[in-house]
Tab-separated table of C-alpha atoms in Angstrom:
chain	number	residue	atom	x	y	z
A	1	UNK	CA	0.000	0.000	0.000
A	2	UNK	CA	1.583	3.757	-1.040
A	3	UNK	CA	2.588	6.151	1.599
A	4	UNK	CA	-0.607	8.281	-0.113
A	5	UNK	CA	-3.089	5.702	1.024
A	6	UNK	CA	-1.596	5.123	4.249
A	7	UNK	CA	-1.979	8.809	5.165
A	8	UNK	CA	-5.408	8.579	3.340
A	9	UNK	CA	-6.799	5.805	5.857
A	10	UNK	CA	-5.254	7.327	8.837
A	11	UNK	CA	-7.305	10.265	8.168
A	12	UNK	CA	-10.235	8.638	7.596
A	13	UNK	CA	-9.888	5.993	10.787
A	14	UNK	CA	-9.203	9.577	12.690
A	15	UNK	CA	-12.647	11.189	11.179
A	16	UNK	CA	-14.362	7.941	12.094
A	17	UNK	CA	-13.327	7.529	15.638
A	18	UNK	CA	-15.064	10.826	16.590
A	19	UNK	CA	-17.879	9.512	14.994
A	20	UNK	CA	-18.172	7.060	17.183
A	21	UNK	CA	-20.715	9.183	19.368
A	22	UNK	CA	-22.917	10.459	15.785
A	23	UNK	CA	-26.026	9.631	15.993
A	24	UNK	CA	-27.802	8.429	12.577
A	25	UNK	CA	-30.042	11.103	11.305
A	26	UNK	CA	-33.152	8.603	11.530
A	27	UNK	CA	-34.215	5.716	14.149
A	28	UNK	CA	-34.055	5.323	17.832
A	29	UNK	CA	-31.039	5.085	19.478
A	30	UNK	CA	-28.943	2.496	20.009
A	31	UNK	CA	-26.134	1.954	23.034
A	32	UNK	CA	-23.401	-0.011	21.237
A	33	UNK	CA	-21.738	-0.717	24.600
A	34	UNK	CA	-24.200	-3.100	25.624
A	35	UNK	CA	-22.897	-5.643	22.707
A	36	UNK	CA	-19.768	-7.042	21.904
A	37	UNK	CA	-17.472	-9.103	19.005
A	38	UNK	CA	-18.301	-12.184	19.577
A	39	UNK	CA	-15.225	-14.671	19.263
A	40	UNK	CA	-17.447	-17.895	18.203
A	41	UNK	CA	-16.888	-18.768	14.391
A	42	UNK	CA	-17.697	-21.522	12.337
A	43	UNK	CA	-15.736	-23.256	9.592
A	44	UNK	CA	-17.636	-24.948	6.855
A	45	UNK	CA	-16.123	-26.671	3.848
A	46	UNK	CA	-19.976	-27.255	2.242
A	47	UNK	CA	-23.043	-25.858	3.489
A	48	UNK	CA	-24.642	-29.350	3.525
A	49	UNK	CA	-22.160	-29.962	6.233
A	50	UNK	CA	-24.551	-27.881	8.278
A	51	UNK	CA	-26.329	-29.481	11.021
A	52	UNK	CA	-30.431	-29.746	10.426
A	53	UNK	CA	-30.972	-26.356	12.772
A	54	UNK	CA	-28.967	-24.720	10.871
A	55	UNK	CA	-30.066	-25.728	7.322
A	56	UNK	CA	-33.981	-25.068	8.932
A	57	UNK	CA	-32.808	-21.592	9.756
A	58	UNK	CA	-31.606	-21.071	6.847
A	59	UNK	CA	-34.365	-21.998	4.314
A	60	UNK	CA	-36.474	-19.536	6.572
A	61	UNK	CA	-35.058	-16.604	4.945
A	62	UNK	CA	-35.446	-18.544	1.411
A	63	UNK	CA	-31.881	-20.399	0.925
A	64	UNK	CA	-31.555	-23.898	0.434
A	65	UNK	CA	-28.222	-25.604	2.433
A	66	UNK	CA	-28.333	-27.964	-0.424
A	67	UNK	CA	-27.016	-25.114	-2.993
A	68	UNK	CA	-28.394	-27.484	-5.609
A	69	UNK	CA	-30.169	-24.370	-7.670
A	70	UNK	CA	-27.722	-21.614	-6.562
A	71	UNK	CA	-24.909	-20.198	-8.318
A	72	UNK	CA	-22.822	-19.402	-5.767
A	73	UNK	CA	-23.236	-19.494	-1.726
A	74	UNK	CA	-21.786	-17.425	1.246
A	75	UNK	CA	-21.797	-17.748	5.066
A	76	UNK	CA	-20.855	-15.659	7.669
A	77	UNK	CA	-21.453	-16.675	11.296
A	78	UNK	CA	-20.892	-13.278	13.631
A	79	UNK	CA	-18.160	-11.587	12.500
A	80	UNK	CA	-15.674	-14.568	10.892
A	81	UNK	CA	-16.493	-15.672	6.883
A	82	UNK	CA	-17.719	-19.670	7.530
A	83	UNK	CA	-17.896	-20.204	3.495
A	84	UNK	CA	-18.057	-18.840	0.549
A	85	UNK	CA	-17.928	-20.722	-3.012
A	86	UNK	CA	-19.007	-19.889	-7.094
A	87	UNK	CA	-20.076	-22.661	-9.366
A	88	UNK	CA	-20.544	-20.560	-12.326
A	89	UNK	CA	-17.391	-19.545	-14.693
A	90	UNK	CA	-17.124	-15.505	-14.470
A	91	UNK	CA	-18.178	-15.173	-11.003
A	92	UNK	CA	-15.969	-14.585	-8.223
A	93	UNK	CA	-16.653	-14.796	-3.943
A	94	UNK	CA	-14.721	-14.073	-1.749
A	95	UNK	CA	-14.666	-12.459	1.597
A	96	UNK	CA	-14.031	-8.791	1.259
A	97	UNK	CA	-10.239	-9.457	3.092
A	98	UNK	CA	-9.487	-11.531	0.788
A	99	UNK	CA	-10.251	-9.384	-1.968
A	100	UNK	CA	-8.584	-6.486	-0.617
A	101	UNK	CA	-5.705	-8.890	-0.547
A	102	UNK	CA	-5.945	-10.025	-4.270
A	103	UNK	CA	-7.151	-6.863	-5.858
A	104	UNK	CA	-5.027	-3.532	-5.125
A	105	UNK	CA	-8.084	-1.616	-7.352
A	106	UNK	CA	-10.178	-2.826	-5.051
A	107	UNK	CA	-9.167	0.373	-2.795
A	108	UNK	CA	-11.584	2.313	-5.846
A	109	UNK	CA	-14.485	0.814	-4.382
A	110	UNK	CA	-13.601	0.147	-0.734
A	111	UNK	CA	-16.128	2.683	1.814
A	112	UNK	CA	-16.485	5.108	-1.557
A	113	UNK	CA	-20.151	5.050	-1.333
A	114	UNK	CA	-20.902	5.006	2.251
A	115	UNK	CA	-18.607	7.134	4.248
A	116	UNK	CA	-17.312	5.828	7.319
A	117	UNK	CA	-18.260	9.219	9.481
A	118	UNK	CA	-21.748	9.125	8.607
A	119	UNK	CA	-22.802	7.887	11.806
A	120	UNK	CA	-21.705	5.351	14.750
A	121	UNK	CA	-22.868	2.237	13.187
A	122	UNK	CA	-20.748	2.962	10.003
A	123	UNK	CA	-18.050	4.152	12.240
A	124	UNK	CA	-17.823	1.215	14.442
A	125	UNK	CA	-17.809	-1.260	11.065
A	126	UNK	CA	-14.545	0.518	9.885
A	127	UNK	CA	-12.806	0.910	13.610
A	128	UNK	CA	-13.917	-2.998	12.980
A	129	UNK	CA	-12.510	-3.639	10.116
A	130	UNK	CA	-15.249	-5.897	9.129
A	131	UNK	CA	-15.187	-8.676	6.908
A	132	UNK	CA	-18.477	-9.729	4.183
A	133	UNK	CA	-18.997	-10.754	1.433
A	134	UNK	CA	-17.310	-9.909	-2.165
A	135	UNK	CA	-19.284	-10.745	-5.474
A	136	UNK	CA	-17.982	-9.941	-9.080
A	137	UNK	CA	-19.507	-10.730	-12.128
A	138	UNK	CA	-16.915	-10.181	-15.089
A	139	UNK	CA	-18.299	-8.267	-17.954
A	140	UNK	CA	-20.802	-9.893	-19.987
A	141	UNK	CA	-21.599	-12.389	-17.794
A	142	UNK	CA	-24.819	-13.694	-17.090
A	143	UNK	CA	-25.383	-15.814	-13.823
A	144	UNK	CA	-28.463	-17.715	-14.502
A	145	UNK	CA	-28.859	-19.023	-10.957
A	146	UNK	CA	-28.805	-16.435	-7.835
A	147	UNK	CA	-26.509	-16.223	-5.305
A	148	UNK	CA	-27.085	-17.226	-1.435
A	149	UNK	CA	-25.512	-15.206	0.814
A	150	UNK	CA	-26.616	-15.825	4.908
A	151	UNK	CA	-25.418	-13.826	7.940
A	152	UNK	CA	-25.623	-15.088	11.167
A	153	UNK	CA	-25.785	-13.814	14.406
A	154	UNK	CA	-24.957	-16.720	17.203
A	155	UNK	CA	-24.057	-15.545	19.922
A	156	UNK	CA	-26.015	-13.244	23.090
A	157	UNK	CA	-25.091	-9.837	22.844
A	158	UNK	CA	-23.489	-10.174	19.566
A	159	UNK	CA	-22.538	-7.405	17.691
A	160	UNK	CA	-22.078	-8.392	14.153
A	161	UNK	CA	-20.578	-5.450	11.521
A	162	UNK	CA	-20.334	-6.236	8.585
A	163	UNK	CA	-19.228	-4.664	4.785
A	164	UNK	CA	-20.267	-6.105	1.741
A	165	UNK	CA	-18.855	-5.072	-2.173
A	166	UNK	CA	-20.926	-5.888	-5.016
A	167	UNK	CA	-19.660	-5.773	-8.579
A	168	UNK	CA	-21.477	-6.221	-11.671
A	169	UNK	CA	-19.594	-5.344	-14.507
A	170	UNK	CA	-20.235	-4.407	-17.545
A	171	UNK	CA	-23.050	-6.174	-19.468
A	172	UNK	CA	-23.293	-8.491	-16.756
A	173	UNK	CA	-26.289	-9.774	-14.690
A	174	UNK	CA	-26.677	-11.300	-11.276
A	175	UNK	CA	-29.021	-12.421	-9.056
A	176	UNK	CA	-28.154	-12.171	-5.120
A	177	UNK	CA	-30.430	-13.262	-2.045
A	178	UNK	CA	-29.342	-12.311	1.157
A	179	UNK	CA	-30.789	-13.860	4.695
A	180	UNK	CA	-29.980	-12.252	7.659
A	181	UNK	CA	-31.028	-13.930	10.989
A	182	UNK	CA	-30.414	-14.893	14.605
A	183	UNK	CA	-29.372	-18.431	15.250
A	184	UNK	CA	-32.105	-20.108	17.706
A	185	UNK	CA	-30.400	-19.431	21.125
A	186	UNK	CA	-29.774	-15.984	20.586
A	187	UNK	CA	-32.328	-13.251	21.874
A	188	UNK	CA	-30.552	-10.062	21.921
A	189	UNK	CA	-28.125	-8.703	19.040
A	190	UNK	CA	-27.081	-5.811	17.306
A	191	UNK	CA	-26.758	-5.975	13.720
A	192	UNK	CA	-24.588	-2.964	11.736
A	193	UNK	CA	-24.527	-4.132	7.748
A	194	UNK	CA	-22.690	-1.754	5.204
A	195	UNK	CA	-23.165	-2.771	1.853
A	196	UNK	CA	-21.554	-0.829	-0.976
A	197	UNK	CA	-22.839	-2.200	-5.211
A	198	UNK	CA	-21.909	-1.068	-8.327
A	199	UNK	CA	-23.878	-1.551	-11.209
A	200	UNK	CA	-21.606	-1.095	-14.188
A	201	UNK	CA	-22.776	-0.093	-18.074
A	202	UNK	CA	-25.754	-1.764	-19.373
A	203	UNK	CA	-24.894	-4.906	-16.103
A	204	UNK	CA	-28.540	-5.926	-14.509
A	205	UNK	CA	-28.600	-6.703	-10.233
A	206	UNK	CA	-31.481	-8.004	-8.691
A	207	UNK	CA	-30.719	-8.023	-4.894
A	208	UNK	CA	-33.419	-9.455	-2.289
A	209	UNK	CA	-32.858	-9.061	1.854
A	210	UNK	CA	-35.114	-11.398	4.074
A	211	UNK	CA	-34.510	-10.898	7.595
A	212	UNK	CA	-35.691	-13.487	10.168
A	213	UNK	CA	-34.583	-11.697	13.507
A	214	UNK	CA	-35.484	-12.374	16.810
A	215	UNK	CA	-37.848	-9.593	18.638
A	216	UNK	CA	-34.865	-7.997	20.441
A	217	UNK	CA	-32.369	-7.390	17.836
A	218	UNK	CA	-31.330	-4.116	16.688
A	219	UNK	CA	-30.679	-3.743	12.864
A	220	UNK	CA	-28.742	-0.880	10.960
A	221	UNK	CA	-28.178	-1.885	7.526
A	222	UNK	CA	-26.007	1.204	5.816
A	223	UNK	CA	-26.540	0.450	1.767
A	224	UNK	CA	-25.244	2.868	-1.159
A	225	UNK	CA	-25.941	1.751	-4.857
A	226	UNK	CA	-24.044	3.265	-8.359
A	227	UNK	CA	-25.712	2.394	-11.088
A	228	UNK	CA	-24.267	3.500	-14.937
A	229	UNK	CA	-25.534	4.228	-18.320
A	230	UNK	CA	-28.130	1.619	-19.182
A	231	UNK	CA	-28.083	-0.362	-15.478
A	232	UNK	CA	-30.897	-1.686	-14.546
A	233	UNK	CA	-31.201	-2.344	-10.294
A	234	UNK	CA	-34.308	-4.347	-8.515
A	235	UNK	CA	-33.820	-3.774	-4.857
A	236	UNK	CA	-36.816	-6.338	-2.840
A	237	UNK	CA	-36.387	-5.966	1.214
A	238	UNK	CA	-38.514	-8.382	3.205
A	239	UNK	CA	-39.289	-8.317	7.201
A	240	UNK	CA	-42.139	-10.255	8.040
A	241	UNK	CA	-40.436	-11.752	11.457
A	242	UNK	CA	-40.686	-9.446	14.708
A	243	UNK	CA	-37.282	-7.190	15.385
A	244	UNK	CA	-36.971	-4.546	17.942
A	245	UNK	CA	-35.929	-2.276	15.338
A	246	UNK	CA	-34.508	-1.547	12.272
A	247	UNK	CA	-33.336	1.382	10.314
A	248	UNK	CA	-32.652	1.717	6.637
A	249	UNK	CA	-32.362	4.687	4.272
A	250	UNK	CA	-30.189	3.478	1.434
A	251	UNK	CA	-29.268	5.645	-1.266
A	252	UNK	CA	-28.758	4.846	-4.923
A	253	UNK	CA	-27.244	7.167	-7.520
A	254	UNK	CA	-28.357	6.964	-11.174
A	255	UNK	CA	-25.270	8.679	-12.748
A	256	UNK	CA	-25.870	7.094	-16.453
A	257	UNK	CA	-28.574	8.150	-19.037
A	258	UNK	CA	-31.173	5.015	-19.152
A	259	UNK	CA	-30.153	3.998	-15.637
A	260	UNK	CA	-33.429	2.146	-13.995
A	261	UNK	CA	-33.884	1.545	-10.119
A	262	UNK	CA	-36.821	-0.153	-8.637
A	263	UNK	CA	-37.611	-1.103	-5.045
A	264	UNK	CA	-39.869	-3.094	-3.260
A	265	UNK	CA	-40.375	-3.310	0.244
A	266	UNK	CA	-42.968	-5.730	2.176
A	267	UNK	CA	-42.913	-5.500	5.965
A	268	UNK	CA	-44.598	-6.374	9.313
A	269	UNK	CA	-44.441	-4.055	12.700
A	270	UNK	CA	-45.185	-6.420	15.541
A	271	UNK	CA	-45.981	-5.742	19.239
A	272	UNK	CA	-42.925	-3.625	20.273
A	273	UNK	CA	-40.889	-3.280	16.580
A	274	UNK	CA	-40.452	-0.198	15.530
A	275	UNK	CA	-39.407	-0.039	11.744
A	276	UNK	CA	-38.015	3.199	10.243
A	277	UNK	CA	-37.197	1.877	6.736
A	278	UNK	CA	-37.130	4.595	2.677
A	279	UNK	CA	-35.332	4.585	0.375
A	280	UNK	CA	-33.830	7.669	-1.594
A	281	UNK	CA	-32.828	8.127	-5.344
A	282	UNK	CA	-30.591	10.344	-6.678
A	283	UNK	CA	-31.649	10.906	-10.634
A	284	UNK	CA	-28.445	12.341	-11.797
A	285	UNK	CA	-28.446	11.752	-15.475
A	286	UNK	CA	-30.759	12.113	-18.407
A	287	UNK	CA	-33.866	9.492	-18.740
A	288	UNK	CA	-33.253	7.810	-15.541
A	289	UNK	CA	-35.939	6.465	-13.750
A	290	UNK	CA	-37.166	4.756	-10.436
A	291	UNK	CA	-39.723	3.326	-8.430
A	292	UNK	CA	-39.998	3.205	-5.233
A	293	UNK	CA	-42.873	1.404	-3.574
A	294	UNK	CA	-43.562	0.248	0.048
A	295	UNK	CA	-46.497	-1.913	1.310
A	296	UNK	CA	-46.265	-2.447	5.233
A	297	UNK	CA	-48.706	-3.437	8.558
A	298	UNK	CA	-48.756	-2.602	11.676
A	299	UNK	CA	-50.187	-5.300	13.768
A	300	UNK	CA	-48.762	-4.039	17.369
A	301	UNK	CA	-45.682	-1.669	16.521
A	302	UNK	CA	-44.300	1.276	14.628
A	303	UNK	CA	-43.646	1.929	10.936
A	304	UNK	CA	-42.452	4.977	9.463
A	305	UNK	CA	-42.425	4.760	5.558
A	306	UNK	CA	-39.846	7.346	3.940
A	307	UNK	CA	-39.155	7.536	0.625
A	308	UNK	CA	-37.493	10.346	-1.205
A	309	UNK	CA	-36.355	11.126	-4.862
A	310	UNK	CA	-33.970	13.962	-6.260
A	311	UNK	CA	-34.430	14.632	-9.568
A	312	UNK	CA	-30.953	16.409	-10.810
A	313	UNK	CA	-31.285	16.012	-14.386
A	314	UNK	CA	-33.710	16.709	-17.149
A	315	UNK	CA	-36.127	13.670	-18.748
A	316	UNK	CA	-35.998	11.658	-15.364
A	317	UNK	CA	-39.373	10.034	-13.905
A	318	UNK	CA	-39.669	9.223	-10.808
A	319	UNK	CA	-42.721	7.119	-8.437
A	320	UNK	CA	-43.059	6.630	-4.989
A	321	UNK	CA	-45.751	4.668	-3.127
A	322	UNK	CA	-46.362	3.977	0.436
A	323	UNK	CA	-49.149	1.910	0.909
A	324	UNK	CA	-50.051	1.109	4.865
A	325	UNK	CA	-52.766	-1.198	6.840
A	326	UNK	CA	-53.114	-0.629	10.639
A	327	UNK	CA	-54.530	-3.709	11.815
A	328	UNK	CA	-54.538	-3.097	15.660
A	329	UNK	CA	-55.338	-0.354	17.756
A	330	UNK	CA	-51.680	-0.574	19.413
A	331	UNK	CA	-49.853	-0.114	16.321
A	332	UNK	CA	-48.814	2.925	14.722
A	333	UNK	CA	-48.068	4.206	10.491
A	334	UNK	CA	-46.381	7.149	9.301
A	335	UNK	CA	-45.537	8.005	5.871
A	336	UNK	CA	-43.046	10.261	4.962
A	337	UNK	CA	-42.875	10.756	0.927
A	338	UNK	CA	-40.790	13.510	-0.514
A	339	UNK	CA	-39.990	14.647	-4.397
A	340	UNK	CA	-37.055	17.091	-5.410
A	341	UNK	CA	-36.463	18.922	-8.699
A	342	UNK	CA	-33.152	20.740	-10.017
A	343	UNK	CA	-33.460	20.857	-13.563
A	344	UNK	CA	-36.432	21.100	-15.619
A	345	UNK	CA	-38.637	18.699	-17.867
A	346	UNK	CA	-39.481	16.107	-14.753
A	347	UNK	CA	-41.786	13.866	-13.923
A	348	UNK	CA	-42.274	12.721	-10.501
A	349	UNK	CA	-44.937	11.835	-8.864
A	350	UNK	CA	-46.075	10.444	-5.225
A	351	UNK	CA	-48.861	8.662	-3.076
A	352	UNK	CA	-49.658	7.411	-0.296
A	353	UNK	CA	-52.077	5.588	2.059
A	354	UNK	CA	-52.598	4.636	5.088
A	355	UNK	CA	-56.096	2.884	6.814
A	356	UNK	CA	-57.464	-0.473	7.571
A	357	UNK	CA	-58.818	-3.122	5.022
A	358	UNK	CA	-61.718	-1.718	3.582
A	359	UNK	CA	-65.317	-3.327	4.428
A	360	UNK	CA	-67.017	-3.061	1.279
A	361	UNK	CA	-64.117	-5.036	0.176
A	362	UNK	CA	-64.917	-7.970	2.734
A	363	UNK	CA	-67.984	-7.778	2.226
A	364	UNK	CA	-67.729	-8.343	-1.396
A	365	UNK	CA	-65.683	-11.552	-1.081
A	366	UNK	CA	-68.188	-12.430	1.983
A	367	UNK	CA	-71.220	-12.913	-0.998
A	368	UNK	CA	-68.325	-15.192	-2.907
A	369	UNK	CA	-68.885	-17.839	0.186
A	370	UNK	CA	-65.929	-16.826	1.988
A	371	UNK	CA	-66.354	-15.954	5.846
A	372	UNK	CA	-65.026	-12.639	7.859
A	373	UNK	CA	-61.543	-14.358	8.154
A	374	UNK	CA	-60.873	-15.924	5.180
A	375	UNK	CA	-61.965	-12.616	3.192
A	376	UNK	CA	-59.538	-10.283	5.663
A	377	UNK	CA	-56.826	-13.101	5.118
A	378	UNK	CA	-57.004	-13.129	1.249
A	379	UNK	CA	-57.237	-9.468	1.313
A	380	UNK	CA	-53.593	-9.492	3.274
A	381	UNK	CA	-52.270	-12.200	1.289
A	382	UNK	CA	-52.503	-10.204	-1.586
A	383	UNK	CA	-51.450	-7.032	-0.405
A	384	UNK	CA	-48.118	-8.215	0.602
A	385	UNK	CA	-47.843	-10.573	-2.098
A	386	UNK	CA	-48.177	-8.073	-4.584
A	387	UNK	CA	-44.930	-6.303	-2.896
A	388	UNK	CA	-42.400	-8.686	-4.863
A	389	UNK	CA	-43.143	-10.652	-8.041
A	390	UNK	CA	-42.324	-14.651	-7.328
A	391	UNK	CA	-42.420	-14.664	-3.848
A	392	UNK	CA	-40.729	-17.678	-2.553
A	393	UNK	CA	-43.007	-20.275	-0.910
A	394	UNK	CA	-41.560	-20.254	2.315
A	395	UNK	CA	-42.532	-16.848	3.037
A	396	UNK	CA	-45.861	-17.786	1.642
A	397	UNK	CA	-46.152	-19.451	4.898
A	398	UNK	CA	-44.952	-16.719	7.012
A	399	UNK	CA	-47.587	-14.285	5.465
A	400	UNK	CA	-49.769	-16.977	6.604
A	401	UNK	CA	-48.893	-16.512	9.905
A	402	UNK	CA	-49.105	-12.956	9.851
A	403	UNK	CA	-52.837	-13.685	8.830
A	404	UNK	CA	-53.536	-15.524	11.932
A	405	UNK	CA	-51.874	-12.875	13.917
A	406	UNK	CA	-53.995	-9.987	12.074
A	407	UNK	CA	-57.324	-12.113	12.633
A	408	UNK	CA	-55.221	-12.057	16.896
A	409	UNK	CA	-55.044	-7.973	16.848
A	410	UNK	CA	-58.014	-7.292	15.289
């Protein structure tokens, strides 16, 4: 490493050490004393080497242990890389370490997008020097099967940082889907993710999150997205499990003409959760355009819905929809849209609702032969169903559960 980059990265350890005290700019605050590094890893040669709790565990947040239909898998169990392996030519794993090891060019990419000052949780992740995941696709590449990446919390009191580099190159396209969770004996965590992707010329990334945390861990995911001429992003974020909280704001720059960016969030606030979750788009180039929509319940705790898109260049279109169903009297819904313009010839637009199921609407599939239940549940099903095209079947059966709970709260 040059003298230049030394200096560089003492600098920047310096500006993030008196972060350390920064408080993020949304959610509730979070004492990172009361966790710790946990020292308990886990080495895995093949994830069917897993034991059958951990392979259950894991298809709860939609990855098989079995890898038979995946392209490429990942593990990390708290803070230590378990696994990580590619089965298709042109696509490269690794942990980020090891990367940084392999690649000096890597240093382009390493915390450009997410700056290590912007609050405590991204502050304690560099002081960390966290580990994740690394996934390249090499230009022109297609992966036809997605990528499983898991990370685990296992141990009380954990706290697990983490920073994760995504690469699609030129031409490319890649599928990733990414379960975060709490292994079974573990009740209380604190979860910091940075993830930093680049979506090169004309490359396509389709990246899915499905959390399954328990209801006392803390989650601060810290995601920026750079996507060029022609790239085409789907973003899906899934939390139908109970969490104390969770914030998430990430931010996605459009910086080449035809760049496209679309996400979909589907969400549950349970009985003491509090969920602060938006997104924000940065249109910075000619005919770029995104959509942002949100479909979350409350049946017991707090949502707050942001959303927010910055139109900087002319010929961009922009959507944003927040779409909320209190479904208990204890539970609470807040939507926060916003739309900015700095150039002319825009189009952005934004709505957003917020109310229980309407009756005429159970009422209607009440004279089809269905009862009060069955009509609220189908009503549900579909409305977080329609959140992310091919929803996988095992969180079919969570959104069942949510249905009992709703027909619990109401």
């Amino acid at each position: 490493m040059t003298e230049n980059n030394n200096t560089k990265n003492k600098e920047t350890a310096e500006r993030a050490q008196k972060a350390l005290d920064k408080e993020a700019m949304f959610g509730g605050h979070v004492d990172l004393k009361m966790y710790h590094i946990p020292d308990e890893s886990l080495e895995v040669k093949k994830m069917t080497d897993l034991d059958s709790m951990m392979k259950s565990s894991l298809k709860n947040v939609g990855i098989e242990a079995d890898g038979s239909n995946a392209g490429g898998n990942f593990l990390m169990y708290n803070n230590k890389v378990s696994h990580h392996s590619s089965s298709q030519e042109g696509l490269e794993i690794l942990s980020v370490k090891e990367a940084m090891a392999k690649y000096d060019w890597l240093e382009e990419y390493w915390w450009k997008l997410v700056s290590p000052d912007a609050d405590k949780y991204t502050a304690e992740s560099y002081l960390d020097d966290s580990d994740g995941y690394f996934i390249r696709v090499l230009p022109g590449v297609k992966i036809t099967a997605p990528v499983q990446s898991c990370l685990m919390i296992g141990s009380e009191a954990g706290l697990q940082t983490v920073h994760n580099i995504i690469i699609v190159e030129e031409g490319a396209e890649l599928e990733v889907v990414t379960g975060c969770l709490t292994h079974d004996n573990v009740k209380r965590a604190l979860h910091i993710g940075v993830s930093e992707m680049y979506v090169k010329k004309n490359a396509k990334l389709t990246f899915s999150m499905i959390h399954d945390w328990d209801e006392s861990v803390e989650v601060r995911p810290r995601t920026s997205v750079r996507v060029e001429e022609g790239g085409l992003l789907t973003n899906n974020y899934v939390c139908l499990k109970p969490a104390k909280s969770i914030q998430t704001n990430p931010s996605t720059y459009l910086e080449g003409e035809g760049a496209t960016a679309y996400f979909n969030t589907i969400a549950v606030a349970h009985p003491g959760s509090v969920l602060d979750m938006g997104s924000r788009v940065f249109l910075n180039a000619p005919n770029t355009k995104t959509e942002i929509i949100s479909r979350t319940i409350t049946i017991g705790g707090e949502v707050i819905s942001r959303g927010d898109i910055v139109g900087n260049a002319p010929r961009v279109y922009g959507h944003l929809e927040c779409n909320g169903l209190v479904l208990s009297e204890h539970g609470s819904q807040k939507a926060i849209p916003a739309l900015e313009a700095h150039a002319m010839d825009v189009e952005m637009t934004h709505e957003a609702s917020i109310g229980r199921i309407a009756r005429d609407q159970v009422e209607y599939l009440m004279t089809r032969g269905l009862d009060e239940n069955e009509a609220t549940g189908l009503i549900v099903r579909g409305f977080l169903s329609a959140g992310i095209e091919g929803i996988p079947e095992i969180l079919k059966e969570d959104i069942d559960d949510i249905i009992k709970k709703t027909a619990d709260a109401s």
